[in-house]
Short mmCIF file of C-alpha atoms in Angstrom, two decimals:
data_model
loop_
_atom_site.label_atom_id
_atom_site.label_comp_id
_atom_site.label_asym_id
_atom_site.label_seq_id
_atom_site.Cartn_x
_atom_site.Cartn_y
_atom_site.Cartn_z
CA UNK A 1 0.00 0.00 0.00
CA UNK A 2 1.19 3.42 -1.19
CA UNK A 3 1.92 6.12 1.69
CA UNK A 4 0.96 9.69 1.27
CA UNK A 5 4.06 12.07 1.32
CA UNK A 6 3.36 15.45 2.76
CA UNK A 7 6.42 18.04 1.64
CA UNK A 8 5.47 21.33 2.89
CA UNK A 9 9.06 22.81 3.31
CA UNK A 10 11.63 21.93 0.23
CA UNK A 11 10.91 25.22 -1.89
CA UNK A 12 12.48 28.55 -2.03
CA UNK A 13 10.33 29.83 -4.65
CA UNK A 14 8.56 32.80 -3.65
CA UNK A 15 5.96 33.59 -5.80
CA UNK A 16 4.57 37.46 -4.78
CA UNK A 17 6.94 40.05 -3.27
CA UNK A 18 4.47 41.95 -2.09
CA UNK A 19 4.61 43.20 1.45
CA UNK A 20 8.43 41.85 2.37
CA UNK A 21 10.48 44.66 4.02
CA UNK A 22 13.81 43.68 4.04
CA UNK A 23 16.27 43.14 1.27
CA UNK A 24 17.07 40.14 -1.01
CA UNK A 25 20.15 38.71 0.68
CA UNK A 26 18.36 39.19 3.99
CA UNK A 27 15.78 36.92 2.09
CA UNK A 28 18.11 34.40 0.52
CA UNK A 29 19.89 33.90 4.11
CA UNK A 30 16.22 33.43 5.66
CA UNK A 31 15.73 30.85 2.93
CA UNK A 32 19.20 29.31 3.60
CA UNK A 33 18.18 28.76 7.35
CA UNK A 34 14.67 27.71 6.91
CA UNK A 35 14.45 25.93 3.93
CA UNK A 36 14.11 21.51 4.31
CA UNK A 37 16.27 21.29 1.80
CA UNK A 38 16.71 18.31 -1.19
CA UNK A 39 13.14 16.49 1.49
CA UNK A 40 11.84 16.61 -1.52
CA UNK A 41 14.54 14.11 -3.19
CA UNK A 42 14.77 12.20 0.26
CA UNK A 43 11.73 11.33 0.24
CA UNK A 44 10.85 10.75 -2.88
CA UNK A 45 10.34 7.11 -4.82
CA UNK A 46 7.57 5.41 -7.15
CA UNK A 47 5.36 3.84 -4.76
CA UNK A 48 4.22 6.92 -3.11
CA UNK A 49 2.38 9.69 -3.83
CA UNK A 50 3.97 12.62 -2.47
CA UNK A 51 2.24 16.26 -1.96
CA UNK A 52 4.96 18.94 -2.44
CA UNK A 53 4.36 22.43 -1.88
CA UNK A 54 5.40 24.82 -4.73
CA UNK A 55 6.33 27.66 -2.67
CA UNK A 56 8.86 28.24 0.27
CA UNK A 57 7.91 28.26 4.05
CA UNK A 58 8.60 31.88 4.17
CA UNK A 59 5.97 33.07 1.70
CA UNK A 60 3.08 30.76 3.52
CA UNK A 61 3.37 28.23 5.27
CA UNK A 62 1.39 25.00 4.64
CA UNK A 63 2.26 23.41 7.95
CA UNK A 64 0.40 25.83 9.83
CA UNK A 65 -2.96 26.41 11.18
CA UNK A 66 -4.37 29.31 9.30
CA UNK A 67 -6.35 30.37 12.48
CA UNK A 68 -3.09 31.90 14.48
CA UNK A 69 -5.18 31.06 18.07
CA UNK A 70 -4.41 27.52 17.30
CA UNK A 71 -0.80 27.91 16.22
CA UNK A 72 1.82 28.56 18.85
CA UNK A 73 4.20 30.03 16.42
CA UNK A 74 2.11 32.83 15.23
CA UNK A 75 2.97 34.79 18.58
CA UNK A 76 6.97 34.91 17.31
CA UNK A 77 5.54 36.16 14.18
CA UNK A 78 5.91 33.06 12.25
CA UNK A 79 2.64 31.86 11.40
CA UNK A 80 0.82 30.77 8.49
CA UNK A 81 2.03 33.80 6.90
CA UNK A 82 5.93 35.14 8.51
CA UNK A 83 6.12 38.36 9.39
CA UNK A 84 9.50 37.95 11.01
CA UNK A 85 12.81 36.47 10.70
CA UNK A 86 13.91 33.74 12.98
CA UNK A 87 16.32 36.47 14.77
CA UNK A 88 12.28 38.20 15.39
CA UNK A 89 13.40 41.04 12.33
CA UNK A 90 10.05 42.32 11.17
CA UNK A 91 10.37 40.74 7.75
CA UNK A 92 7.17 41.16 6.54
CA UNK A 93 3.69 43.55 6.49
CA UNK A 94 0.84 41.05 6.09
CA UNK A 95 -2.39 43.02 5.11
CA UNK A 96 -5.89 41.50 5.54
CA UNK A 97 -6.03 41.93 1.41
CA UNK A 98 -2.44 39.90 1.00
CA UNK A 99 -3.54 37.35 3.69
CA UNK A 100 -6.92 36.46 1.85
CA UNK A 101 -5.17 36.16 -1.40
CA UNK A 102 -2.08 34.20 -0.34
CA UNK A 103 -4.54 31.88 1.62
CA UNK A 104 -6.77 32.04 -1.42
CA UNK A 105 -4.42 31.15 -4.11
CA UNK A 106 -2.14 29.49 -2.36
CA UNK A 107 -2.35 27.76 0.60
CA UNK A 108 -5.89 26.51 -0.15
CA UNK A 109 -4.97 24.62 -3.02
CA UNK A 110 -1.96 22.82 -1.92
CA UNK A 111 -3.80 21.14 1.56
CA UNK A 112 -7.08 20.94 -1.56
CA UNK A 113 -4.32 18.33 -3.34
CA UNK A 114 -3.35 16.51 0.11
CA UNK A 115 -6.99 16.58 0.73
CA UNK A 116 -7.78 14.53 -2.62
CA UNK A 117 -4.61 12.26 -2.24
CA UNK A 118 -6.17 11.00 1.17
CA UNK A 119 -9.52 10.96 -0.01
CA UNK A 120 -8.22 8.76 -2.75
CA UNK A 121 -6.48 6.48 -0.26
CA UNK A 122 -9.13 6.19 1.90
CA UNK A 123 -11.70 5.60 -1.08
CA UNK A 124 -9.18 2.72 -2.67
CA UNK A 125 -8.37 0.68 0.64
CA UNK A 126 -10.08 2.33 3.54
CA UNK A 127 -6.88 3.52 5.09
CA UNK A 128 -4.44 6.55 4.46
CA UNK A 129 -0.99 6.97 6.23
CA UNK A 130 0.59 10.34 5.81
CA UNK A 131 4.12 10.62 6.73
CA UNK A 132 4.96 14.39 6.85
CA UNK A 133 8.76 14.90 5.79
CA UNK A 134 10.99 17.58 7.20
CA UNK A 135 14.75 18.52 8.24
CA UNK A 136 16.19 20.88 11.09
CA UNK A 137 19.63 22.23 11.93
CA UNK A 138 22.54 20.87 13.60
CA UNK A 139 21.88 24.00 15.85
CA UNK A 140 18.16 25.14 17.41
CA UNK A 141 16.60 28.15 15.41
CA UNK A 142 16.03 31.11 17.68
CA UNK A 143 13.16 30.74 17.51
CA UNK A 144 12.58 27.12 18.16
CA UNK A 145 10.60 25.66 21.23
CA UNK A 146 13.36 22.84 22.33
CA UNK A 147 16.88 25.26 22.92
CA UNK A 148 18.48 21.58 23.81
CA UNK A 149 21.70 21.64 21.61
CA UNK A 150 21.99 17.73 21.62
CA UNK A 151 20.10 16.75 18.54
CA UNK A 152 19.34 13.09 17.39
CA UNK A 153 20.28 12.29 14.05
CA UNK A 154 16.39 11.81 12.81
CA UNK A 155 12.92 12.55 14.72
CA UNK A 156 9.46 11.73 14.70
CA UNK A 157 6.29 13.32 15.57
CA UNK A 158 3.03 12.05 16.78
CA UNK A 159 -0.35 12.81 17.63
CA UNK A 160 -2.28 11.33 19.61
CA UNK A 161 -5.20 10.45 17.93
CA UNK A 162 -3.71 9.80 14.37
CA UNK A 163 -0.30 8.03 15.17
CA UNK A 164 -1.21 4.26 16.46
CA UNK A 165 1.95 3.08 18.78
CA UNK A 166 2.80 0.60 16.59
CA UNK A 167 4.10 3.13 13.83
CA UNK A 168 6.06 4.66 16.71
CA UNK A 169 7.67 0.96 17.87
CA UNK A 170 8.43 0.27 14.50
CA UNK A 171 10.12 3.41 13.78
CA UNK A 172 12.15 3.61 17.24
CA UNK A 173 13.23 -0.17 16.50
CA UNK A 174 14.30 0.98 12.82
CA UNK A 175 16.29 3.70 13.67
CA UNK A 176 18.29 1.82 16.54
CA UNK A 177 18.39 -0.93 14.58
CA UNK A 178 20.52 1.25 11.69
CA UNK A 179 22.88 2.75 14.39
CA UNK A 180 21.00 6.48 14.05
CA UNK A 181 19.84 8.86 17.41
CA UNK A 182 16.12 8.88 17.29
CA UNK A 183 14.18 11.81 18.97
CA UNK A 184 10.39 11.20 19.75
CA UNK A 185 8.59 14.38 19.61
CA UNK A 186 11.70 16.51 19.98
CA UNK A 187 13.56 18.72 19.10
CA UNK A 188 10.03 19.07 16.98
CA UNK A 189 7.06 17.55 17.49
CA UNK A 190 3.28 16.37 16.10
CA UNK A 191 2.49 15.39 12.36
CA UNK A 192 -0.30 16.63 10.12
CA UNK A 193 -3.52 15.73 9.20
CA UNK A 194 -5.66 17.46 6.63
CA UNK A 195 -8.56 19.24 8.85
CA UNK A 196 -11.12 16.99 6.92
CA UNK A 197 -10.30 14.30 8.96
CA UNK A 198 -8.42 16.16 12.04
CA UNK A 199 -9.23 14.38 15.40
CA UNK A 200 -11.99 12.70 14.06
CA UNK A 201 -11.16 9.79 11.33
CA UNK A 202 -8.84 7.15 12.86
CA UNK A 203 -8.38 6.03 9.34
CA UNK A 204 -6.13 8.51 8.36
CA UNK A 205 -2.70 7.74 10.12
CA UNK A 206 0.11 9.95 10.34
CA UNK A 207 3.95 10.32 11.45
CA UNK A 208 5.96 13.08 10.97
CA UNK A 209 10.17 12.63 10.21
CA UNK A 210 12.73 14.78 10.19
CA UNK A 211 16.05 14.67 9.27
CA UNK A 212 19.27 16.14 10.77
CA UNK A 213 21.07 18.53 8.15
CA UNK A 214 24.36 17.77 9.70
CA UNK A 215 23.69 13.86 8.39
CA UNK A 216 23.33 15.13 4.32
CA UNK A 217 24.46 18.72 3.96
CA UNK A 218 27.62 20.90 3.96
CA UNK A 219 28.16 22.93 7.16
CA UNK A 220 26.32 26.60 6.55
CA UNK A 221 24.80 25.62 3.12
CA UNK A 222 22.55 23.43 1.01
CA UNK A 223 25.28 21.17 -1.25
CA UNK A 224 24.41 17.85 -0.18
CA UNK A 225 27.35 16.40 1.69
CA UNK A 226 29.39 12.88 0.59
CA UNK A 227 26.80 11.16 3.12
CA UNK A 228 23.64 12.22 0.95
CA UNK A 229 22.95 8.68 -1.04
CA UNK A 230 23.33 7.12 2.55
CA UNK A 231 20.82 9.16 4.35
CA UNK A 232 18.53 8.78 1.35
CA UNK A 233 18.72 5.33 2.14
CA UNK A 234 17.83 5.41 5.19
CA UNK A 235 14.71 7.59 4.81
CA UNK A 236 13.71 5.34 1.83
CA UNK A 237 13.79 2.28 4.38
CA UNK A 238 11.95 3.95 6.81
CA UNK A 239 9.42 4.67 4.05
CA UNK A 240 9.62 0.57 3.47
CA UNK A 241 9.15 0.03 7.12
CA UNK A 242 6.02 2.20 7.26
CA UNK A 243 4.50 0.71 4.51
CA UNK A 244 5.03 -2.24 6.15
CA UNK A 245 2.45 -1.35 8.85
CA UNK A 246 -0.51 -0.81 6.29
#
């Protein structure tokens, strides 16, 4: 059974400039910083069906709750829409007009495609498993929750209602089993769900990982380090493994 790939972070295309304060190489260092980059290789294969967005995390997004009451990062200014840099540098003025448009045009059509994917799933075989796919620094953000500087290799996230145990056993035995540090809900944690079925469809399973840039990339950049085939590997069994569990 085919797993539904959720790839909200790989871009840095931006695709409206309107609104952004700050200059371009305050932009392309943001980008640098915040980008997952190459998740989109990673994870891909031709068994799955992966959902990529189109634009970068700093023009919307998709990851987010669009209601910012529901989203703890919309009070450091980096909600659905950022406003601010990681270092909490007004980056950004987000009008009413822009935030109905982005939403509109953007963000609403990318979680409309996951929407259909799982749909589809759930139509073909009764089940859907979403794994969401992600990366993080060597180092914590500024503006990220867990400061602790020791940081597994690879982590998962859960939620309660849509991540059966099972998935988590089966990934904590796969990751100790290839010799990688495993964090469980940190340094990031939870997985997403398309609000359709959002704590209230146990059908639709989902586990977030994320991948250590130290394990793939260059120090400071994106150029994928002499360890990138080998981490692809080992995202592409963990892939196997989950499917395993449908």
């Amino acid at each position: 059974m085919s797993l539904l790939l959720h790839l909200p972070h790989a871009s840095t295309h931006i695709p409206l400039m309107e609104g952004y304060t700050v200059d371009g190489d305050t932009l392309q260092a943001e980008l640098l910083k915040l980008t997952d980059h190459h998740t989109d290789d990673l994870f891909a294969n031709d068994r799955d069906v992966a959902v990529v967005a189109t634009f970068s995390r700093i023009f919307c997004d998709a990851e987010r709750f669009t209601d910012d009451t529901l989203e703890v990062m919309a009070a450091r200014g980096m909600g659905v829409l950022y406003t601010h840099t990681d270092a909490g540098e007004r980056m950004r003025t987000v009008t009413p007009e822009l935030r109905e448009r982005i939403l509109r045009e953007h963000y609403a059509p990318h979680h409309a495609r996951l929407t259909a994917a799982v749909q589809a799933a759930l139509d073909s075989t009764g089940q859907a498993t979403v794994v969401d796919g992600h990366s993080y620094p060597d180092v914590p953000l500024v503006r990220d929750l867990d400061q602790d500087p020791a940081r597994p290799d690879f982590n998962i996230g859960t939620d309660p209602f849509h991540t059966p145990t099972e998935l988590v056993d089966v990934a904590v035995a796969y990751f100790s089993t290839r010799g990688y540090t495993l964090g469980v809900d940190r340094p990031y944690r939870g997985t997403l769900v398309p609000m359709t079925w959002y704590q209230r469809d146990a059908r639709v399973r989902s586990i977030m990982l994320e991948v250590n840039r130290a394990l793939y990339l260059l120090p400071g950049s994106n150029t994928r380090s002499a360890r990138y085939a080998e981490v692809k590997d080992v995202v592409q069994g963990f892939l196997d493994a989950m499917r395993g569990m449908n």
